[in-house]
Short mmCIF file of C-alpha atoms in Angstrom, two decimals:
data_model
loop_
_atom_site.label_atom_id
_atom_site.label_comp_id
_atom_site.label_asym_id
_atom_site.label_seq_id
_atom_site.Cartn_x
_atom_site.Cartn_y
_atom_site.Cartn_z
CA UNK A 15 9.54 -3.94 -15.65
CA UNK A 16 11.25 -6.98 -14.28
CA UNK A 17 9.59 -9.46 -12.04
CA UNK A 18 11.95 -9.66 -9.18
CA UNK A 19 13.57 -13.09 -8.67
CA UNK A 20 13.45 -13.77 -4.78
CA UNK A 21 10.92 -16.67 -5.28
CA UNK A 22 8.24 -17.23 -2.97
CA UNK A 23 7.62 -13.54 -1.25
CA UNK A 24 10.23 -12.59 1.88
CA UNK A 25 11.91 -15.77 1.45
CA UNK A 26 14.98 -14.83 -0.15
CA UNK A 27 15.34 -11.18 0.84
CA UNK A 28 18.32 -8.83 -0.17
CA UNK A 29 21.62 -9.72 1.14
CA UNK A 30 22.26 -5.92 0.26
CA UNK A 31 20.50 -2.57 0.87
CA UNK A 32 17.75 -2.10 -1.71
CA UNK A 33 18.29 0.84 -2.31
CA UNK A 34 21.44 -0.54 -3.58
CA UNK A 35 19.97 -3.07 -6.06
CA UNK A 36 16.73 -1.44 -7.36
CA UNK A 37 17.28 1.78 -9.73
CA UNK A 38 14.08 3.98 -8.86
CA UNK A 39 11.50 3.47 -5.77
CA UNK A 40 7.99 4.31 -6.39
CA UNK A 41 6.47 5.46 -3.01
CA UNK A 42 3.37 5.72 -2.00
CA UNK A 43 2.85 8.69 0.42
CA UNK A 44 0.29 8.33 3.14
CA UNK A 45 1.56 5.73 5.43
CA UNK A 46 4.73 5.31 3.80
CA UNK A 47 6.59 8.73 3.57
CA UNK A 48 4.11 10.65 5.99
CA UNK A 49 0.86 9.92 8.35
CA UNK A 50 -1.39 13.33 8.40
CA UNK A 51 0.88 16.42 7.90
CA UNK A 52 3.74 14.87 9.16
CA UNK A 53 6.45 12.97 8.16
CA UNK A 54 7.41 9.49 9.04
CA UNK A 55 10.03 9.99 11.54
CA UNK A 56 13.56 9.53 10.23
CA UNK A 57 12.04 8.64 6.47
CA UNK A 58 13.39 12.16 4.78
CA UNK A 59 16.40 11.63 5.91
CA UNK A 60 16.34 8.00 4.62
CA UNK A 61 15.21 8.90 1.19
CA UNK A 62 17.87 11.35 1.40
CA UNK A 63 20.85 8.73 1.84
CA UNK A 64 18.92 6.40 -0.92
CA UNK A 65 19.30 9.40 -3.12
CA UNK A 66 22.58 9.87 -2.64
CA UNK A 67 23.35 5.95 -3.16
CA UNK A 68 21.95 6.69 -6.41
CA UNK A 69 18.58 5.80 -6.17
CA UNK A 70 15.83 7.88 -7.76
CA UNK A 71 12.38 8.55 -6.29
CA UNK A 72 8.92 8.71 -7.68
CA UNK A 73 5.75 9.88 -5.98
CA UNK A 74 2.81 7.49 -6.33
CA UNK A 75 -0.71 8.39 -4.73
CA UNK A 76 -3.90 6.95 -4.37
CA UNK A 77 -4.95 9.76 -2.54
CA UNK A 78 -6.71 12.56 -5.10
CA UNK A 79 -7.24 15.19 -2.76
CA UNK A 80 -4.42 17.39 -3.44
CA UNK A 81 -2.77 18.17 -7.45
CA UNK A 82 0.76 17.18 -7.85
CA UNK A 83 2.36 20.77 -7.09
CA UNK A 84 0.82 20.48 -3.39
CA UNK A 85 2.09 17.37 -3.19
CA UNK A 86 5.16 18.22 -4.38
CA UNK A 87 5.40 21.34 -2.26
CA UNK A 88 4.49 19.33 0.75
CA UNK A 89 7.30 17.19 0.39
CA UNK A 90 9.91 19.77 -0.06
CA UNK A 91 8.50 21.01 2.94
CA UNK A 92 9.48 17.79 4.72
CA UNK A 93 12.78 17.84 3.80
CA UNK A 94 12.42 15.68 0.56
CA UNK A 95 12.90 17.24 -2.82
CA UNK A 96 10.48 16.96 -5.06
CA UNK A 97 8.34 18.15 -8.50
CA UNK A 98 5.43 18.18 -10.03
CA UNK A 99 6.65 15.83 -12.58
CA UNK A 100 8.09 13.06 -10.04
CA UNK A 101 4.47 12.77 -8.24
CA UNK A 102 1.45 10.59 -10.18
CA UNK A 103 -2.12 11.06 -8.19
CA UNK A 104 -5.07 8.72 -8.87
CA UNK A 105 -6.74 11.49 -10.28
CA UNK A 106 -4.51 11.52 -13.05
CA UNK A 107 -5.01 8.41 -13.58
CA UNK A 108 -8.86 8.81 -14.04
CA UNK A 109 -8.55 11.89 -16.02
CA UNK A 110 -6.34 10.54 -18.74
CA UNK A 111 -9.04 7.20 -18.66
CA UNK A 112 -11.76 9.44 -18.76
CA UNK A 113 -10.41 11.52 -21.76
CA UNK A 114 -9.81 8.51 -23.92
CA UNK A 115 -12.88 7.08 -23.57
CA UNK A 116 -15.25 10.48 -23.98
CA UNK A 117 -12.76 12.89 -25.62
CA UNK A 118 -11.35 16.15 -25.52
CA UNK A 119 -13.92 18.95 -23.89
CA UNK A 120 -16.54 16.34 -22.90
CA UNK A 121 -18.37 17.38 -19.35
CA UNK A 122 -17.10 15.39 -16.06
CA UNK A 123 -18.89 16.06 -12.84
CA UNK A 124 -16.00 16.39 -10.16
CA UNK A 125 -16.12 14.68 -6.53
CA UNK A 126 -13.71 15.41 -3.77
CA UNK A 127 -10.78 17.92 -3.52
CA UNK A 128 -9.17 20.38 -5.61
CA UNK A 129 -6.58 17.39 -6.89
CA UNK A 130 -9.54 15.83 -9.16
CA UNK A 131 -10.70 18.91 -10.64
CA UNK A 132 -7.22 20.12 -11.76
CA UNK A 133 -6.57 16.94 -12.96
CA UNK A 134 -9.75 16.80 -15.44
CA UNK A 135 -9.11 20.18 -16.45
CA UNK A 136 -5.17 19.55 -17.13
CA UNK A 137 -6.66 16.67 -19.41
CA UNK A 138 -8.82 19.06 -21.44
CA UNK A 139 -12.13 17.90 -19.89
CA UNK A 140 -15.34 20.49 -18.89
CA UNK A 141 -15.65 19.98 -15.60
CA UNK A 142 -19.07 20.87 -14.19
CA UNK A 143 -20.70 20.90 -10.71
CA UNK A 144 -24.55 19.88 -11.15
CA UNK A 145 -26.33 16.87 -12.46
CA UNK A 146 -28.29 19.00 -14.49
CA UNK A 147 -24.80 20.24 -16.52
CA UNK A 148 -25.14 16.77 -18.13
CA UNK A 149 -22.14 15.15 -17.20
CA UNK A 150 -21.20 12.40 -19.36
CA UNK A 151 -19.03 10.98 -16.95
CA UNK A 152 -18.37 11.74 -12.16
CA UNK A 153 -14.66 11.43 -11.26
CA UNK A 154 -14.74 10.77 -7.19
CA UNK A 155 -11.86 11.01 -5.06
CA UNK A 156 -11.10 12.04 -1.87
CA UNK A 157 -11.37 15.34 -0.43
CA UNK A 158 -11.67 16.22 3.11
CA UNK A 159 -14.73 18.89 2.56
CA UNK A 160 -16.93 15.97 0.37
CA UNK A 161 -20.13 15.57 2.20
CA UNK A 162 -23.97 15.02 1.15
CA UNK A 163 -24.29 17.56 -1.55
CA UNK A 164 -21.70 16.43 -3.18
CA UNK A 165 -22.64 12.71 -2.91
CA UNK A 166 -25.95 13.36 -3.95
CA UNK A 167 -25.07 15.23 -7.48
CA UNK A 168 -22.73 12.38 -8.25
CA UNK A 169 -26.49 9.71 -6.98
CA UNK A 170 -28.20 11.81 -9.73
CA UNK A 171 -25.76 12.27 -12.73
CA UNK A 172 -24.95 8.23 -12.10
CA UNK A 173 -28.57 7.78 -12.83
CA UNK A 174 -28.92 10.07 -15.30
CA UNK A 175 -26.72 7.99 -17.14
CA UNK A 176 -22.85 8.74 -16.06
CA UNK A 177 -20.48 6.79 -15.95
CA UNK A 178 -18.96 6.18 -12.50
CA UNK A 179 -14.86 6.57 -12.46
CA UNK A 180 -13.51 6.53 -8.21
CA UNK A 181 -9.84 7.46 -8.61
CA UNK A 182 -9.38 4.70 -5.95
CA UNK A 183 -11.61 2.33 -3.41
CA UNK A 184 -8.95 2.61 -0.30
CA UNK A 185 -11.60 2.09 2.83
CA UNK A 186 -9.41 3.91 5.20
CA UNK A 187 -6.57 6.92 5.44
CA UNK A 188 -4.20 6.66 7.99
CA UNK A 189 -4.00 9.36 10.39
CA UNK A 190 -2.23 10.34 13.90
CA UNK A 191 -5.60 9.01 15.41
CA UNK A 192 -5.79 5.64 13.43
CA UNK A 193 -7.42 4.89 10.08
CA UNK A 194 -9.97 7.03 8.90
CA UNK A 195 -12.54 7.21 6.13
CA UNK A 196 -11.19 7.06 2.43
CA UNK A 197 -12.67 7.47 -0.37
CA UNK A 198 -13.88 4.12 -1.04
CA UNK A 199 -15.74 4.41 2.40
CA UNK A 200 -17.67 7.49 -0.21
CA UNK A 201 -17.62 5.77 -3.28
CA UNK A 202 -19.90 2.92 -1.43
CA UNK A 203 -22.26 5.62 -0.49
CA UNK A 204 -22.77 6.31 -4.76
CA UNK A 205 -22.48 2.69 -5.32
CA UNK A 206 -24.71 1.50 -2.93
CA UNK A 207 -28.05 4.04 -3.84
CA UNK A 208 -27.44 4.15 -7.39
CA UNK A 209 -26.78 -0.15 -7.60
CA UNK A 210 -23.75 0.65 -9.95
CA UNK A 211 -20.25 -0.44 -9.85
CA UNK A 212 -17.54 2.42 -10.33
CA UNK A 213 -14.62 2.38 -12.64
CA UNK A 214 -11.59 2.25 -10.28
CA UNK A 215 -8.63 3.90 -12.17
CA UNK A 216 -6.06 4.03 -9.24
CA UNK A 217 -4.05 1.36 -7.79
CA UNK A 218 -4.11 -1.40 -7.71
CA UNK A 219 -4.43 -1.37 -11.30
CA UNK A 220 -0.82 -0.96 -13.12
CA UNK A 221 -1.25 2.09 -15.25
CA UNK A 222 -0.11 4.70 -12.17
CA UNK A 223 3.07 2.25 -11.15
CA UNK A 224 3.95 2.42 -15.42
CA UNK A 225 3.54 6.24 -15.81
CA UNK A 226 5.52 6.60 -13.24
CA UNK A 227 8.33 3.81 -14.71
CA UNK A 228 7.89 5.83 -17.75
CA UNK A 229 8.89 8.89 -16.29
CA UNK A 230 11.93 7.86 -14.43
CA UNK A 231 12.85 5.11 -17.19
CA UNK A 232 13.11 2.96 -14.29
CA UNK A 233 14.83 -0.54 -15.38
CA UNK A 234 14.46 -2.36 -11.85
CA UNK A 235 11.67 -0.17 -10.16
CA UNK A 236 10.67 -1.11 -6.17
CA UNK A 237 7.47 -0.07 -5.19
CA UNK A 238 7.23 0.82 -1.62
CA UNK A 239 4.23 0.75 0.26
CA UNK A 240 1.65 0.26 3.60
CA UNK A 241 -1.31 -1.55 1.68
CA UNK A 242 -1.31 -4.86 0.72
CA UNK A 243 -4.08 -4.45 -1.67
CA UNK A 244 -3.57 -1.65 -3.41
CA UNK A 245 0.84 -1.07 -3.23
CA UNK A 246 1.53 -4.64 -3.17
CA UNK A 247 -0.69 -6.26 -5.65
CA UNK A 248 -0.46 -3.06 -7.90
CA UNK A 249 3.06 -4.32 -7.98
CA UNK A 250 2.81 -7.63 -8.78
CA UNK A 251 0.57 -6.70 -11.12
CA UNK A 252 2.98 -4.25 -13.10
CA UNK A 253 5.85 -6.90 -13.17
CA UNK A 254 8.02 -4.97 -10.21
CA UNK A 255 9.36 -6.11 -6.30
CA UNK A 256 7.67 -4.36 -3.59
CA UNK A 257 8.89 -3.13 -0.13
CA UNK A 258 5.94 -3.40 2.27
CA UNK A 259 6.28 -0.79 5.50
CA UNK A 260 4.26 -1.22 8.96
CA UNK A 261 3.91 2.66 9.42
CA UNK A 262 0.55 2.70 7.55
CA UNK A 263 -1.90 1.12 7.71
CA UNK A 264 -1.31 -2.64 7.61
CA UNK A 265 -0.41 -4.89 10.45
CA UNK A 266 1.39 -8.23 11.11
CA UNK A 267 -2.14 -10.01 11.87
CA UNK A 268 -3.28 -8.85 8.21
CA UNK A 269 0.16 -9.76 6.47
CA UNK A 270 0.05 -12.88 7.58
CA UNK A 271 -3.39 -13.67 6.74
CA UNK A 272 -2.69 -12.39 3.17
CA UNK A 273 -3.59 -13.83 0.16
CA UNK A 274 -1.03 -14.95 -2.44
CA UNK A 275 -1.41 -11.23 -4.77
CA UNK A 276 -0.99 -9.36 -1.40
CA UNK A 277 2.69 -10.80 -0.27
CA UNK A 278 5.40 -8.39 -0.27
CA UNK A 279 8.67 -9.36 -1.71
CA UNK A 280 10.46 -7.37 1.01
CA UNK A 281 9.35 -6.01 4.88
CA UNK A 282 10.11 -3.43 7.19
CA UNK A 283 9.36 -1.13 9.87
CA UNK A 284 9.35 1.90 7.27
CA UNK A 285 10.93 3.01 4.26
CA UNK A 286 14.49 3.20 5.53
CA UNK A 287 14.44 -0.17 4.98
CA UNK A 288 15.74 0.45 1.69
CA UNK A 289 18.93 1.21 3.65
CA UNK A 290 19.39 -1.91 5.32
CA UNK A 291 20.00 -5.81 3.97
CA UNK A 292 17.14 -8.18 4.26
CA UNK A 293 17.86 -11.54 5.58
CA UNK A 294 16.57 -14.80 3.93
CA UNK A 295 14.04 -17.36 5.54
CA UNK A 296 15.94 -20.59 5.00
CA UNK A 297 14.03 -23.76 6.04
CA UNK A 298 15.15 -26.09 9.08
CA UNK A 299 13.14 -29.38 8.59
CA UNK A 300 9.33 -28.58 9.93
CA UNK A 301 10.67 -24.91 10.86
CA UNK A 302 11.58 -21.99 9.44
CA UNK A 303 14.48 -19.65 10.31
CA UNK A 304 15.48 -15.83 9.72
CA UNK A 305 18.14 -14.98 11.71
CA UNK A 306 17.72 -15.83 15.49
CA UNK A 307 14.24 -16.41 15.17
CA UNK A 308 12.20 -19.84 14.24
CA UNK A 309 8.84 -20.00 13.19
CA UNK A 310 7.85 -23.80 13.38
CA UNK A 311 4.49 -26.10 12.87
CA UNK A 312 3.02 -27.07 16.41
CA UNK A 313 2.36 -30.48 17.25
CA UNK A 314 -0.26 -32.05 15.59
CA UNK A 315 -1.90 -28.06 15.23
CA UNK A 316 -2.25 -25.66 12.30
CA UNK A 317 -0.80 -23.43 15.12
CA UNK A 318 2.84 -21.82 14.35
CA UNK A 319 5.48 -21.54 17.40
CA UNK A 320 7.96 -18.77 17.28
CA UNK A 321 10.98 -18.99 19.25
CA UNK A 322 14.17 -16.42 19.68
CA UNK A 323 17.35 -18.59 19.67
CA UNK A 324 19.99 -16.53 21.60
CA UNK A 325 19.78 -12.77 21.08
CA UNK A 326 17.53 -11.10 18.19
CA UNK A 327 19.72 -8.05 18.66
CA UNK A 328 18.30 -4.84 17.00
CA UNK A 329 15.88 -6.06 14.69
CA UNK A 330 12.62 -5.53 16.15
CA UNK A 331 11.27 -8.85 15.80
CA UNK A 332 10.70 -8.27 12.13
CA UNK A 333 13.20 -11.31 11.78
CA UNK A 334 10.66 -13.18 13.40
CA UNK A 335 7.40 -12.04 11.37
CA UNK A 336 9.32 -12.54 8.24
CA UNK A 337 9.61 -16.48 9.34
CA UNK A 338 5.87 -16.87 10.86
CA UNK A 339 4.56 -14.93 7.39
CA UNK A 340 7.02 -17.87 5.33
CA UNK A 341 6.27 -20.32 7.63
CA UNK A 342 2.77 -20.03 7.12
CA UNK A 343 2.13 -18.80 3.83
CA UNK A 344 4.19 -22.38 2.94
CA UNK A 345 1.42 -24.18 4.54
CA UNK A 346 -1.58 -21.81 2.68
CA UNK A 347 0.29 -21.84 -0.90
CA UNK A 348 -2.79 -20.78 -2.93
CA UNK A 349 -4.90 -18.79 -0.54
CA UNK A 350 -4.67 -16.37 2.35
CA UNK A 351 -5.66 -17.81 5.94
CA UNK A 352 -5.88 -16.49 9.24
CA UNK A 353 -2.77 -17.85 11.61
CA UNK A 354 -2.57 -18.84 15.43
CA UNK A 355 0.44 -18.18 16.74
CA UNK A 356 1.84 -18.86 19.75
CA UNK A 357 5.54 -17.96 21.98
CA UNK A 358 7.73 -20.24 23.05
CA UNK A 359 9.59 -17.84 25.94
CA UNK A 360 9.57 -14.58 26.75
CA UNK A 361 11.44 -13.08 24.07
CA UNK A 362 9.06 -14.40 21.08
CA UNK A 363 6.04 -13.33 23.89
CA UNK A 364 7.24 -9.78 23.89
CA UNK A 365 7.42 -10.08 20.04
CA UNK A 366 3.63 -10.96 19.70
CA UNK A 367 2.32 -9.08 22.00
CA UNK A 368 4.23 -6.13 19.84
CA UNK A 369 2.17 -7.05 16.75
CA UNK A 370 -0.87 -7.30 18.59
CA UNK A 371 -1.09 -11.45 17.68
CA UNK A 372 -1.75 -13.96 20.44
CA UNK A 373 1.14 -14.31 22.72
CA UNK A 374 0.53 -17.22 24.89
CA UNK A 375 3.11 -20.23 25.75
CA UNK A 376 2.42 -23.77 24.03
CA UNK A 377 2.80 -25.28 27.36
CA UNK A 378 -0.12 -23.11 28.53
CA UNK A 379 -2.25 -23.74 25.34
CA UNK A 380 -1.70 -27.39 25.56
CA UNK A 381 -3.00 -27.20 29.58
#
């Protein structure tokens, strides 16, 4: 995979559609391409034009509930084509680990939904349900239905001896409610009575984003994503550019704050922003500009200023993140940092408030 070569992250963005630049787009689901059962509103029919530019799509999970012929079956039932093949689940991912490091037919205690049980038997692994079967190794991922019994066979094989695989540590789910337990939420239940550290076999690390590559033979893959610790350092980590979306789970507050493995080459509102061209952040002496929006050092204050200089037009204000996150991840190089930010007129005030960041006026924070 190639590194992409925009420079520091969101700086340079993509004077062209991406959709029109990168060859395949490795999506995560949850967040990105639906929240719940549902799907992201107007993202089928975005995936659909990206198709039709040319641009192939792979499925890439963290989320092991479901095997990939649900998955794939789900999404056709959105409107977005897809099968088995193009869809990789964590719990692949910890099945084919699992199998290489205890062999064909060895005896795997299986946590969470019917995704991780499939997965272990499509990898020619005995998968058992009690402690007392002798599992050599527990796979845990999520499943909607895991609850105490289940928990408590994986607390006793774990001390028996197994070895503990989660097919991912995501805290949270999103959900039409908000975030929501994930199965890293469970796998600190095991980790915390038993005192030992799980295996984690789903992204971030780069062995899902590179099956996937593999599949697709993907020359100039973008992974698109809502987490900045799984999607976007999972790419970095695998050599591709990444495509972070605010329909998930992450928000401007966290982005900003983000360390230097968590920043996103690329931003937008959701995944149809493979459709649309990316303006750069060019600096302006102390400031920072992208489009009609300045992000700028306050005086004598590790405090950023945003300002909209005539009219923002139709962008949302993402114009305007994309300079604060530059802005300040200039300033905080080598290490993520919390940012105060503050408006400078009613426009950029609206903006903040949006994003949930603080929204007052300089003049009011200097009073």
């Amino acid at each position: 995979m190639t590194v992409p070569a925009s420079g520091a992250p969101l700086a340079s963005g993509s004077p062209v559609p991406p959709a029109q630049v990168y060859d395949v787009a490795l999506l995560d689901l949850d967040g990105v391409v639906y929240v719940g059962p549902d799907a992201v509103p107007g993202v089928p029919e975005a995936l659909a034009v990206a198709r039709t530019a040319g641009m192939r799509l792979g499925f890439v999970t963290n989320n092991a509930a479901r095997t990939p012929g649900q998955v794939a079956e789900h999404l056709t039932e959105l409107g977005i084509a897809a099968a088995p093949g193009d869809v990789i689940t964590s719990s692949q991912a910890a099945a084919t680990v699992v199998a290489e490091t205890f062999g064909p037919g060895a005896r795997v205690l299986a946590v969470g939904g019917p995704g991780v049980a499939a997965a272990l038997s499509a990898a020619g692994l005995t998968v058992v349900e009690r402690a007392e079967d002798e599992p050599v190794a527990v796979v845990q991922g999520y499943g909607r239905e895991v609850g105490w019994a289940q928990l408590a066979e994986a607390v006793v094989a774990v001390r028996n001896g197994a070895r503990h695989v989660a097919t991912n540590a995501d805290a949270t789910i999103p959900s039409p409610r908000g975030p929501l337990p994930g199965n890293g939420a469970m796998v600190g239940v095991v980790r915390d009575v038993t005192g030992q550290d799980p295996l984690i076999t789903g992204k971030p690390d780069p062995a899902m984003h590179a099956e996937c590559v593999r599949r697709t033979a993907a020359r100039r893959p973008l992974v698109v994503g809502d987490r900045l610790d799984t999607d976007i350092e999972g790419a970095r980590r695998a050599g591709a550019a990444s495509l972070l979306v605010l329909s998930g789970v992450t928000d401007p507050a966290v982005l900003l704050a983000a360390s230097p493995e968590h920043r996103p080459d690329l931003l937008a509102a959701d995944a149809a922003g493979m459709l649309q061209p990316h303006p750069a952040v060019v600096p302006d002496g102390r400031s920072w500009r992208c489009g009609a929006w300045t992000a700028s050092v306050g005086e004598g204050r590790d405090v950023l200023v945003l300002e909209a200089s005539g009219d923002p037009g139709g962008d949302n204000g993402l114009d305007g993140l994309r300079a604060l996150c530059v802005a300040h991840w200039a300033r905080h190089p080598d290490r993520g940092s919390a940012a105060g930010v503050v408006a400078s007129g009613p426009r950029a005030r609206e903006a903040l408030v949006g994003w949930g960041l603080t929204a007052a006026d300089p003049e009011e924070e200097r009073a």
